Amino acid sequence: DLRPAYLAAAKRVEQEVGASGFQLSLEALAAVNTFPCHESQLLRLAEDTALAGDHERICQIARERRLAFWPGQEGAWLLRWHLIETVCRLILTARKIREEVKASPRIPELLVRRYCEGEASWCIIDTLHRHLERQYAAFDLAPYADHERLQRLVELGRREYMEAIGAMAEAFSSALEGKDFDCGGVARQTAVFATHVQPSGQQEEKTAFILVDALRFEMARELLEGLHDRFAVDLVPVLAMLPTITPVG
């Protein structure tokens, strides 16, 4: 394994040639894996570029750098790239959803379907936000390190998320009010047992009914992604009872 030898040689040559002083563009830095100092420079430049508004470009670079050499040697860099990719995806998704919400008819059942169904369902924004908060909580914001750019980027992602889910909530509330709280063909949570569990009591094959507190729709969707190879899976949304707190179910 020549990796330890290369790590030592790269750091030594980096000092000898003054590689940290090289002025390289974003594209040039993203194309090399020679010196560790260039990974640090690329991270800072990527954060600056994302803050300037080019989220799609940085999302692609972050996705590629997660598989690069130096992030594989330094866990903090790898997690930082994960964070950058996630927050950029969150920002892009939030802005796309806000535009789609504006163009969507105020029909409750249609809005439920848009949130729950398809590869581009709106619930992905909640998954991305959950991943962002988990990754950010795991990241070590060391007091001696310069993470001001990253913190600003995360705050931007949080603001974009709040604006998007606010738009969805306002649209759904308005649609419900306009239809006298009739959600069309979307089933109610109170009908789940009678529809899917009780009939199996008359059959040899029984149904296990597992009620999980605080398991959001998007979390169930992500959970089932790992089961499709072994099981036939259907994920169907139902309307919860108000207020949506544990004693009510």
PDB file of C-alpha atoms in Angstrom:
ATOM      1  CA  ASP A   1       0.000   0.000   0.000  1.00  0.00           C
ATOM      2  CA  LEU A   2       1.672   3.198  -1.197  1.00  0.00           C
ATOM      3  CA  ARG A   3      -0.899   5.514   0.332  1.00  0.00           C
ATOM      4  CA  PRO A   4       1.069   6.409   3.507  1.00  0.00           C
ATOM      5  CA  ALA A   5       4.153   7.129   1.408  1.00  0.00           C
ATOM      6  CA  TYR A   6       2.170   9.364  -0.941  1.00  0.00           C
ATOM      7  CA  LEU A   7       0.552  11.259   1.957  1.00  0.00           C
ATOM      8  CA  ALA A   8       3.963  12.027   3.436  1.00  0.00           C
ATOM      9  CA  ALA A   9       5.501  12.930   0.058  1.00  0.00           C
ATOM     10  CA  ALA A  10       2.592  15.185  -0.946  1.00  0.00           C
ATOM     11  CA  LYS A  11       2.776  17.154   2.293  1.00  0.00           C
ATOM     12  CA  ARG A  12       6.572  17.488   2.014  1.00  0.00           C
ATOM     13  CA  VAL A  13       6.500  18.651  -1.614  1.00  0.00           C
ATOM     14  CA  GLU A  14       3.586  20.965  -0.830  1.00  0.00           C
ATOM     15  CA  GLN A  15       5.845  22.821   1.611  1.00  0.00           C
ATOM     16  CA  GLU A  16       8.855  22.769  -0.697  1.00  0.00           C
ATOM     17  CA  VAL A  17       7.094  24.320  -3.699  1.00  0.00           C
ATOM     18  CA  GLY A  18       4.798  26.626  -1.733  1.00  0.00           C
ATOM     19  CA  ALA A  19       1.678  25.051  -3.240  1.00  0.00           C
ATOM     20  CA  SER A  20      -0.605  26.928  -0.852  1.00  0.00           C
ATOM     21  CA  GLY A  21       0.333  30.140  -2.651  1.00  0.00           C
ATOM     22  CA  PHE A  22      -0.800  28.935  -6.086  1.00  0.00           C
ATOM     23  CA  GLN A  23      -3.713  30.971  -7.454  1.00  0.00           C
ATOM     24  CA  LEU A  24      -6.000  28.415  -9.078  1.00  0.00           C
ATOM     25  CA  SER A  25      -9.549  28.702 -10.374  1.00  0.00           C
ATOM     26  CA  LEU A  26     -12.486  26.698  -9.089  1.00  0.00           C
ATOM     27  CA  GLU A  27     -12.383  24.413 -12.136  1.00  0.00           C
ATOM     28  CA  ALA A  28      -8.631  23.861 -11.810  1.00  0.00           C
ATOM     29  CA  LEU A  29      -8.859  23.000  -8.117  1.00  0.00           C
ATOM     30  CA  ALA A  30     -11.781  20.638  -8.750  1.00  0.00           C
ATOM     31  CA  ALA A  31      -9.697  18.751 -11.313  1.00  0.00           C
ATOM     32  CA  VAL A  32      -6.668  17.973  -9.125  1.00  0.00           C
ATOM     33  CA  ASN A  33      -5.901  15.750  -6.131  1.00  0.00           C
ATOM     34  CA  THR A  34      -2.206  16.498  -5.687  1.00  0.00           C
ATOM     35  CA  PHE A  35      -1.848  18.537  -2.485  1.00  0.00           C
ATOM     36  CA  PRO A  36      -4.003  18.701   0.659  1.00  0.00           C
ATOM     37  CA  CYS A  37      -3.831  22.515   0.765  1.00  0.00           C
ATOM     38  CA  HIS A  38      -5.734  22.643  -2.523  1.00  0.00           C
ATOM     39  CA  GLU A  39      -8.606  20.687  -0.977  1.00  0.00           C
ATOM     40  CA  SER A  40      -8.915  23.348   1.712  1.00  0.00           C
ATOM     41  CA  GLN A  41      -8.781  26.091  -0.920  1.00  0.00           C
ATOM     42  CA  LEU A  42     -11.418  24.339  -3.020  1.00  0.00           C
ATOM     43  CA  LEU A  43     -13.757  23.987  -0.041  1.00  0.00           C
ATOM     44  CA  ARG A  44     -13.542  27.693   0.738  1.00  0.00           C
ATOM     45  CA  LEU A  45     -13.987  28.675  -2.908  1.00  0.00           C
ATOM     46  CA  ALA A  46     -16.934  26.304  -3.291  1.00  0.00           C
ATOM     47  CA  GLU A  47     -18.647  27.853  -0.280  1.00  0.00           C
ATOM     48  CA  ASP A  48     -18.042  31.360  -1.631  1.00  0.00           C
ATOM     49  CA  THR A  49     -19.428  30.358  -5.025  1.00  0.00           C
ATOM     50  CA  ALA A  50     -22.510  28.791  -3.449  1.00  0.00           C
ATOM     51  CA  LEU A  51     -23.107  31.920  -1.374  1.00  0.00           C
ATOM     52  CA  ALA A  52     -22.866  33.911  -4.619  1.00  0.00           C
ATOM     53  CA  GLY A  53     -25.753  31.866  -5.993  1.00  0.00           C
ATOM     54  CA  ASP A  54     -24.276  29.130  -8.226  1.00  0.00           C
ATOM     55  CA  HIS A  55     -25.754  26.213  -6.279  1.00  0.00           C
ATOM     56  CA  GLU A  56     -26.142  23.797  -9.178  1.00  0.00           C
ATOM     57  CA  ARG A  57     -22.485  24.029 -10.125  1.00  0.00           C
ATOM     58  CA  ILE A  58     -21.284  23.554  -6.549  1.00  0.00           C
ATOM     59  CA  CYS A  59     -23.703  20.688  -5.967  1.00  0.00           C
ATOM     60  CA  GLN A  60     -22.073  18.821  -8.859  1.00  0.00           C
ATOM     61  CA  ILE A  61     -18.540  19.591  -7.659  1.00  0.00           C
ATOM     62  CA  ALA A  62     -19.391  18.483  -4.112  1.00  0.00           C
ATOM     63  CA  ARG A  63     -20.862  15.222  -5.400  1.00  0.00           C
ATOM     64  CA  GLU A  64     -17.643  14.496  -7.283  1.00  0.00           C
ATOM     65  CA  ARG A  65     -15.290  15.568  -4.475  1.00  0.00           C
ATOM     66  CA  ARG A  66     -16.894  13.164  -2.023  1.00  0.00           C
ATOM     67  CA  LEU A  67     -15.221  10.419  -4.048  1.00  0.00           C
ATOM     68  CA  ALA A  68     -11.883  12.216  -4.419  1.00  0.00           C
ATOM     69  CA  PHE A  69      -8.602  11.242  -2.738  1.00  0.00           C
ATOM     70  CA  TRP A  70      -8.078  13.819   0.001  1.00  0.00           C
ATOM     71  CA  PRO A  71     -11.614  13.806   1.449  1.00  0.00           C
ATOM     72  CA  GLY A  72     -11.161  10.049   1.785  1.00  0.00           C
ATOM     73  CA  GLN A  73      -8.157  10.699   4.032  1.00  0.00           C
ATOM     74  CA  GLU A  74      -9.694  13.481   6.121  1.00  0.00           C
ATOM     75  CA  GLY A  75     -13.124  12.811   7.595  1.00  0.00           C
ATOM     76  CA  ALA A  76     -13.848  16.483   8.306  1.00  0.00           C
ATOM     77  CA  TRP A  77     -13.374  17.344   4.630  1.00  0.00           C
ATOM     78  CA  LEU A  78     -15.640  14.491   3.561  1.00  0.00           C
ATOM     79  CA  LEU A  79     -18.404  15.579   5.922  1.00  0.00           C
ATOM     80  CA  ARG A  80     -17.978  19.181   4.793  1.00  0.00           C
ATOM     81  CA  TRP A  81     -18.485  18.156   1.170  1.00  0.00           C
ATOM     82  CA  HIS A  82     -21.582  16.197   2.192  1.00  0.00           C
ATOM     83  CA  LEU A  83     -22.895  19.310   3.930  1.00  0.00           C
ATOM     84  CA  ILE A  84     -22.214  21.550   0.947  1.00  0.00           C
ATOM     85  CA  GLU A  85     -23.935  19.147  -1.437  1.00  0.00           C
ATOM     86  CA  THR A  86     -26.951  18.720   0.844  1.00  0.00           C
ATOM     87  CA  VAL A  87     -27.473  22.433   1.466  1.00  0.00           C
ATOM     88  CA  CYS A  88     -27.145  23.233  -2.250  1.00  0.00           C
ATOM     89  CA  ARG A  89     -29.655  20.527  -3.131  1.00  0.00           C
ATOM     90  CA  LEU A  90     -31.965  21.875  -0.433  1.00  0.00           C
ATOM     91  CA  ILE A  91     -31.774  25.428  -1.805  1.00  0.00           C
ATOM     92  CA  LEU A  92     -32.378  24.288  -5.397  1.00  0.00           C
ATOM     93  CA  THR A  93     -35.277  22.068  -4.335  1.00  0.00           C
ATOM     94  CA  ALA A  94     -36.867  24.764  -2.164  1.00  0.00           C
ATOM     95  CA  ARG A  95     -36.856  27.304  -4.972  1.00  0.00           C
ATOM     96  CA  LYS A  96     -38.224  24.794  -7.473  1.00  0.00           C
ATOM     97  CA  ILE A  97     -41.033  23.796  -5.101  1.00  0.00           C
ATOM     98  CA  ARG A  98     -42.010  27.412  -4.427  1.00  0.00           C
ATOM     99  CA  GLU A  99     -42.507  27.940  -8.150  1.00  0.00           C
ATOM    100  CA  GLU A 100     -44.496  24.711  -8.476  1.00  0.00           C
ATOM    101  CA  VAL A 101     -46.707  25.661  -5.526  1.00  0.00           C
ATOM    102  CA  LYS A 102     -47.503  29.000  -7.166  1.00  0.00           C
ATOM    103  CA  ALA A 103     -48.600  27.216 -10.346  1.00  0.00           C
ATOM    104  CA  SER A 104     -50.586  24.443  -8.627  1.00  0.00           C
ATOM    105  CA  PRO A 105     -54.408  24.585  -8.508  1.00  0.00           C
ATOM    106  CA  ARG A 106     -55.770  24.939  -4.983  1.00  0.00           C
ATOM    107  CA  ILE A 107     -57.219  21.435  -4.841  1.00  0.00           C
ATOM    108  CA  PRO A 108     -56.443  19.575  -1.576  1.00  0.00           C
ATOM    109  CA  GLU A 109     -56.161  16.095  -3.074  1.00  0.00           C
ATOM    110  CA  LEU A 110     -53.869  17.339  -5.831  1.00  0.00           C
ATOM    111  CA  LEU A 111     -51.563  19.051  -3.322  1.00  0.00           C
ATOM    112  CA  VAL A 112     -51.390  15.872  -1.226  1.00  0.00           C
ATOM    113  CA  ARG A 113     -50.422  13.882  -4.322  1.00  0.00           C
ATOM    114  CA  ARG A 114     -47.749  16.432  -5.258  1.00  0.00           C
ATOM    115  CA  TYR A 115     -46.223  16.135  -1.812  1.00  0.00           C
ATOM    116  CA  CYS A 116     -46.311  12.346  -1.685  1.00  0.00           C
ATOM    117  CA  GLU A 117     -46.096  10.847  -5.158  1.00  0.00           C
ATOM    118  CA  GLY A 118     -43.429  10.584  -7.837  1.00  0.00           C
ATOM    119  CA  GLU A 119     -39.661  10.963  -7.975  1.00  0.00           C
ATOM    120  CA  ALA A 120     -39.987  14.758  -7.761  1.00  0.00           C
ATOM    121  CA  SER A 121     -42.483  14.742  -4.880  1.00  0.00           C
ATOM    122  CA  TRP A 122     -42.358  17.748  -2.591  1.00  0.00           C
ATOM    123  CA  CYS A 123     -41.622  15.639   0.485  1.00  0.00           C
ATOM    124  CA  ILE A 124     -37.989  15.380  -0.637  1.00  0.00           C
ATOM    125  CA  ILE A 125     -37.442  18.847   0.813  1.00  0.00           C
ATOM    126  CA  ASP A 126     -38.157  17.537   4.322  1.00  0.00           C
ATOM    127  CA  THR A 127     -35.714  14.678   3.775  1.00  0.00           C
ATOM    128  CA  LEU A 128     -32.988  17.071   2.633  1.00  0.00           C
ATOM    129  CA  HIS A 129     -33.579  19.379   5.600  1.00  0.00           C
ATOM    130  CA  ARG A 130     -33.417  16.441   8.021  1.00  0.00           C
ATOM    131  CA  HIS A 131     -30.144  15.274   6.455  1.00  0.00           C
ATOM    132  CA  LEU A 132     -28.736  18.801   6.614  1.00  0.00           C
ATOM    133  CA  GLU A 133     -29.463  19.181  10.318  1.00  0.00           C
ATOM    134  CA  ARG A 134     -28.044  15.733  11.091  1.00  0.00           C
ATOM    135  CA  GLN A 135     -24.850  16.382   9.121  1.00  0.00           C
ATOM    136  CA  TYR A 136     -24.422  19.867  10.581  1.00  0.00           C
ATOM    137  CA  ALA A 137     -24.863  18.538  14.126  1.00  0.00           C
ATOM    138  CA  ALA A 138     -22.148  15.947  13.436  1.00  0.00           C
ATOM    139  CA  PHE A 139     -19.730  18.510  11.998  1.00  0.00           C
ATOM    140  CA  ASP A 140     -17.100  19.826  14.393  1.00  0.00           C
ATOM    141  CA  LEU A 141     -17.204  23.634  14.255  1.00  0.00           C
ATOM    142  CA  ALA A 142     -13.801  23.978  15.883  1.00  0.00           C
ATOM    143  CA  PRO A 143     -13.257  27.483  17.327  1.00  0.00           C
ATOM    144  CA  TYR A 144      -9.855  27.792  15.631  1.00  0.00           C
ATOM    145  CA  ALA A 145     -11.191  26.887  12.169  1.00  0.00           C
ATOM    146  CA  ASP A 146     -12.718  29.232   9.602  1.00  0.00           C
ATOM    147  CA  HIS A 147     -16.255  27.950   9.072  1.00  0.00           C
ATOM    148  CA  GLU A 148     -18.010  31.304   8.746  1.00  0.00           C
ATOM    149  CA  ARG A 149     -18.835  30.642   5.069  1.00  0.00           C
ATOM    150  CA  LEU A 150     -20.258  27.225   5.825  1.00  0.00           C
ATOM    151  CA  GLN A 151     -22.396  28.586   8.654  1.00  0.00           C
ATOM    152  CA  ARG A 152     -23.801  31.301   6.384  1.00  0.00           C
ATOM    153  CA  LEU A 153     -24.555  28.697   3.711  1.00  0.00           C
ATOM    154  CA  VAL A 154     -26.403  26.500   6.213  1.00  0.00           C
ATOM    155  CA  GLU A 155     -28.421  29.489   7.423  1.00  0.00           C
ATOM    156  CA  LEU A 156     -29.350  30.270   3.827  1.00  0.00           C
ATOM    157  CA  GLY A 157     -30.519  26.690   3.352  1.00  0.00           C
ATOM    158  CA  ARG A 158     -32.640  26.886   6.484  1.00  0.00           C
ATOM    159  CA  ARG A 159     -34.287  30.134   5.321  1.00  0.00           C
ATOM    160  CA  GLU A 160     -35.045  28.692   1.888  1.00  0.00           C
ATOM    161  CA  TYR A 161     -36.545  25.608   3.529  1.00  0.00           C
ATOM    162  CA  MET A 162     -38.802  27.647   5.809  1.00  0.00           C
ATOM    163  CA  GLU A 163     -40.027  29.759   2.899  1.00  0.00           C
ATOM    164  CA  ALA A 164     -40.832  26.664   0.828  1.00  0.00           C
ATOM    165  CA  ILE A 165     -42.713  24.780   3.524  1.00  0.00           C
ATOM    166  CA  GLY A 166     -44.494  28.005   4.448  1.00  0.00           C
ATOM    167  CA  ALA A 167     -45.700  28.308   0.851  1.00  0.00           C
ATOM    168  CA  MET A 168     -46.866  24.677   0.881  1.00  0.00           C
ATOM    169  CA  ALA A 169     -48.694  25.120   4.185  1.00  0.00           C
ATOM    170  CA  GLU A 170     -50.440  28.294   3.022  1.00  0.00           C
ATOM    171  CA  ALA A 171     -51.484  26.673  -0.262  1.00  0.00           C
ATOM    172  CA  PHE A 172     -52.853  23.564   1.464  1.00  0.00           C
ATOM    173  CA  SER A 173     -54.703  25.560   4.126  1.00  0.00           C
ATOM    174  CA  SER A 174     -56.244  27.769   1.461  1.00  0.00           C
ATOM    175  CA  ALA A 175     -57.244  24.738  -0.621  1.00  0.00           C
ATOM    176  CA  LEU A 176     -58.849  23.011   2.375  1.00  0.00           C
ATOM    177  CA  GLU A 177     -60.801  26.124   3.279  1.00  0.00           C
ATOM    178  CA  GLY A 178     -62.005  26.500  -0.286  1.00  0.00           C
ATOM    179  CA  LYS A 179     -63.240  22.884  -0.395  1.00  0.00           C
ATOM    180  CA  ASP A 180     -64.815  22.933   3.080  1.00  0.00           C
ATOM    181  CA  PHE A 181     -62.034  20.633   4.368  1.00  0.00           C
ATOM    182  CA  ASP A 182     -62.918  17.897   1.878  1.00  0.00           C
ATOM    183  CA  CYS A 183     -59.721  16.208   0.631  1.00  0.00           C
ATOM    184  CA  GLY A 184     -61.392  14.172  -2.076  1.00  0.00           C
ATOM    185  CA  GLY A 185     -60.084  10.645  -2.508  1.00  0.00           C
ATOM    186  CA  VAL A 186     -57.382  10.803   0.164  1.00  0.00           C
ATOM    187  CA  ALA A 187     -58.199   8.268   2.900  1.00  0.00           C
ATOM    188  CA  ARG A 188     -58.295   9.183   6.572  1.00  0.00           C
ATOM    189  CA  GLN A 189     -56.010   7.702   9.200  1.00  0.00           C
ATOM    190  CA  THR A 190     -59.011   6.483  11.168  1.00  0.00           C
ATOM    191  CA  ALA A 191     -59.855   4.114   8.293  1.00  0.00           C
ATOM    192  CA  VAL A 192     -56.469   2.386   8.104  1.00  0.00           C
ATOM    193  CA  PHE A 193     -57.212  -0.393  10.603  1.00  0.00           C
ATOM    194  CA  ALA A 194     -60.655  -1.198   9.239  1.00  0.00           C
ATOM    195  CA  THR A 195     -59.445  -1.158   5.631  1.00  0.00           C
ATOM    196  CA  HIS A 196     -56.048  -2.863   5.805  1.00  0.00           C
ATOM    197  CA  VAL A 197     -55.876  -4.848   9.045  1.00  0.00           C
ATOM    198  CA  GLN A 198     -59.300  -6.013  10.182  1.00  0.00           C
ATOM    199  CA  PRO A 199     -60.137  -7.956   6.983  1.00  0.00           C
ATOM    200  CA  SER A 200     -57.079 -10.173   7.521  1.00  0.00           C
ATOM    201  CA  GLY A 201     -58.711 -11.520  10.691  1.00  0.00           C
ATOM    202  CA  GLN A 202     -60.838 -13.728   8.502  1.00  0.00           C
ATOM    203  CA  GLN A 203     -57.827 -15.160   6.663  1.00  0.00           C
ATOM    204  CA  GLU A 204     -54.983 -17.532   7.501  1.00  0.00           C
ATOM    205  CA  GLU A 205     -52.376 -14.924   6.627  1.00  0.00           C
ATOM    206  CA  LYS A 206     -52.398 -12.220   9.302  1.00  0.00           C
ATOM    207  CA  THR A 207     -51.385  -8.571   9.079  1.00  0.00           C
ATOM    208  CA  ALA A 208     -49.032  -6.935  11.562  1.00  0.00           C
ATOM    209  CA  PHE A 209     -50.129  -3.370  12.345  1.00  0.00           C
ATOM    210  CA  ILE A 210     -47.237  -1.223  13.576  1.00  0.00           C
ATOM    211  CA  LEU A 211     -48.023   2.334  14.640  1.00  0.00           C
ATOM    212  CA  VAL A 212     -44.870   4.456  14.928  1.00  0.00           C
ATOM    213  CA  ASP A 213     -44.965   7.811  16.684  1.00  0.00           C
ATOM    214  CA  ALA A 214     -43.396  10.781  14.826  1.00  0.00           C
ATOM    215  CA  LEU A 215     -42.588   8.761  11.683  1.00  0.00           C
ATOM    216  CA  ARG A 216     -43.141  11.395   9.019  1.00  0.00           C
ATOM    217  CA  PHE A 217     -44.239  10.401   5.536  1.00  0.00           C
ATOM    218  CA  GLU A 218     -40.849  11.301   4.053  1.00  0.00           C
ATOM    219  CA  MET A 219     -39.086   9.190   6.692  1.00  0.00           C
ATOM    220  CA  ALA A 220     -41.266   6.191   5.844  1.00  0.00           C
ATOM    221  CA  ARG A 221     -40.527   6.796   2.169  1.00  0.00           C
ATOM    222  CA  GLU A 222     -36.784   6.745   2.816  1.00  0.00           C
ATOM    223  CA  LEU A 223     -37.091   3.682   5.059  1.00  0.00           C
ATOM    224  CA  LEU A 224     -38.907   1.700   2.384  1.00  0.00           C
ATOM    225  CA  GLU A 225     -36.291   2.515  -0.263  1.00  0.00           C
ATOM    226  CA  GLY A 226     -34.123  -0.180   1.273  1.00  0.00           C
ATOM    227  CA  LEU A 227     -36.885  -2.803   1.211  1.00  0.00           C
ATOM    228  CA  HIS A 228     -37.897  -2.825  -2.457  1.00  0.00           C
ATOM    229  CA  ASP A 229     -35.392  -5.570  -3.324  1.00  0.00           C
ATOM    230  CA  ARG A 230     -36.876  -7.970  -0.760  1.00  0.00           C
ATOM    231  CA  PHE A 231     -40.527  -7.011  -0.443  1.00  0.00           C
ATOM    232  CA  ALA A 232     -43.457  -5.737  -2.458  1.00  0.00           C
ATOM    233  CA  VAL A 233     -44.014  -2.296  -0.947  1.00  0.00           C
ATOM    234  CA  ASP A 234     -46.822   0.235  -1.284  1.00  0.00           C
ATOM    235  CA  LEU A 235     -46.662   3.635   0.378  1.00  0.00           C
ATOM    236  CA  VAL A 236     -50.016   5.396   0.613  1.00  0.00           C
ATOM    237  CA  PRO A 237     -50.699   8.758   2.303  1.00  0.00           C
ATOM    238  CA  VAL A 238     -53.611   9.169   4.701  1.00  0.00           C
ATOM    239  CA  LEU A 239     -54.968  12.235   6.475  1.00  0.00           C
ATOM    240  CA  ALA A 240     -54.039  12.473  10.139  1.00  0.00           C
ATOM    241  CA  MET A 241     -56.424  13.622  12.828  1.00  0.00           C
ATOM    242  CA  LEU A 242     -56.019  17.154  14.143  1.00  0.00           C
ATOM    243  CA  PRO A 243     -54.151  18.097  16.182  1.00  0.00           C
ATOM    244  CA  THR A 244     -51.327  15.819  15.062  1.00  0.00           C
ATOM    245  CA  ILE A 245     -50.025  14.964  18.535  1.00  0.00           C
ATOM    246  CA  THR A 246     -49.367  11.581  20.095  1.00  0.00           C
ATOM    247  CA  PRO A 247     -52.505  11.299  22.294  1.00  0.00           C
ATOM    248  CA  VAL A 248     -54.695  11.869  19.232  1.00  0.00           C
ATOM    249  CA  GLY A 249     -52.697   9.525  17.008  1.00  0.00           C
TER     250      GLY A 249
END
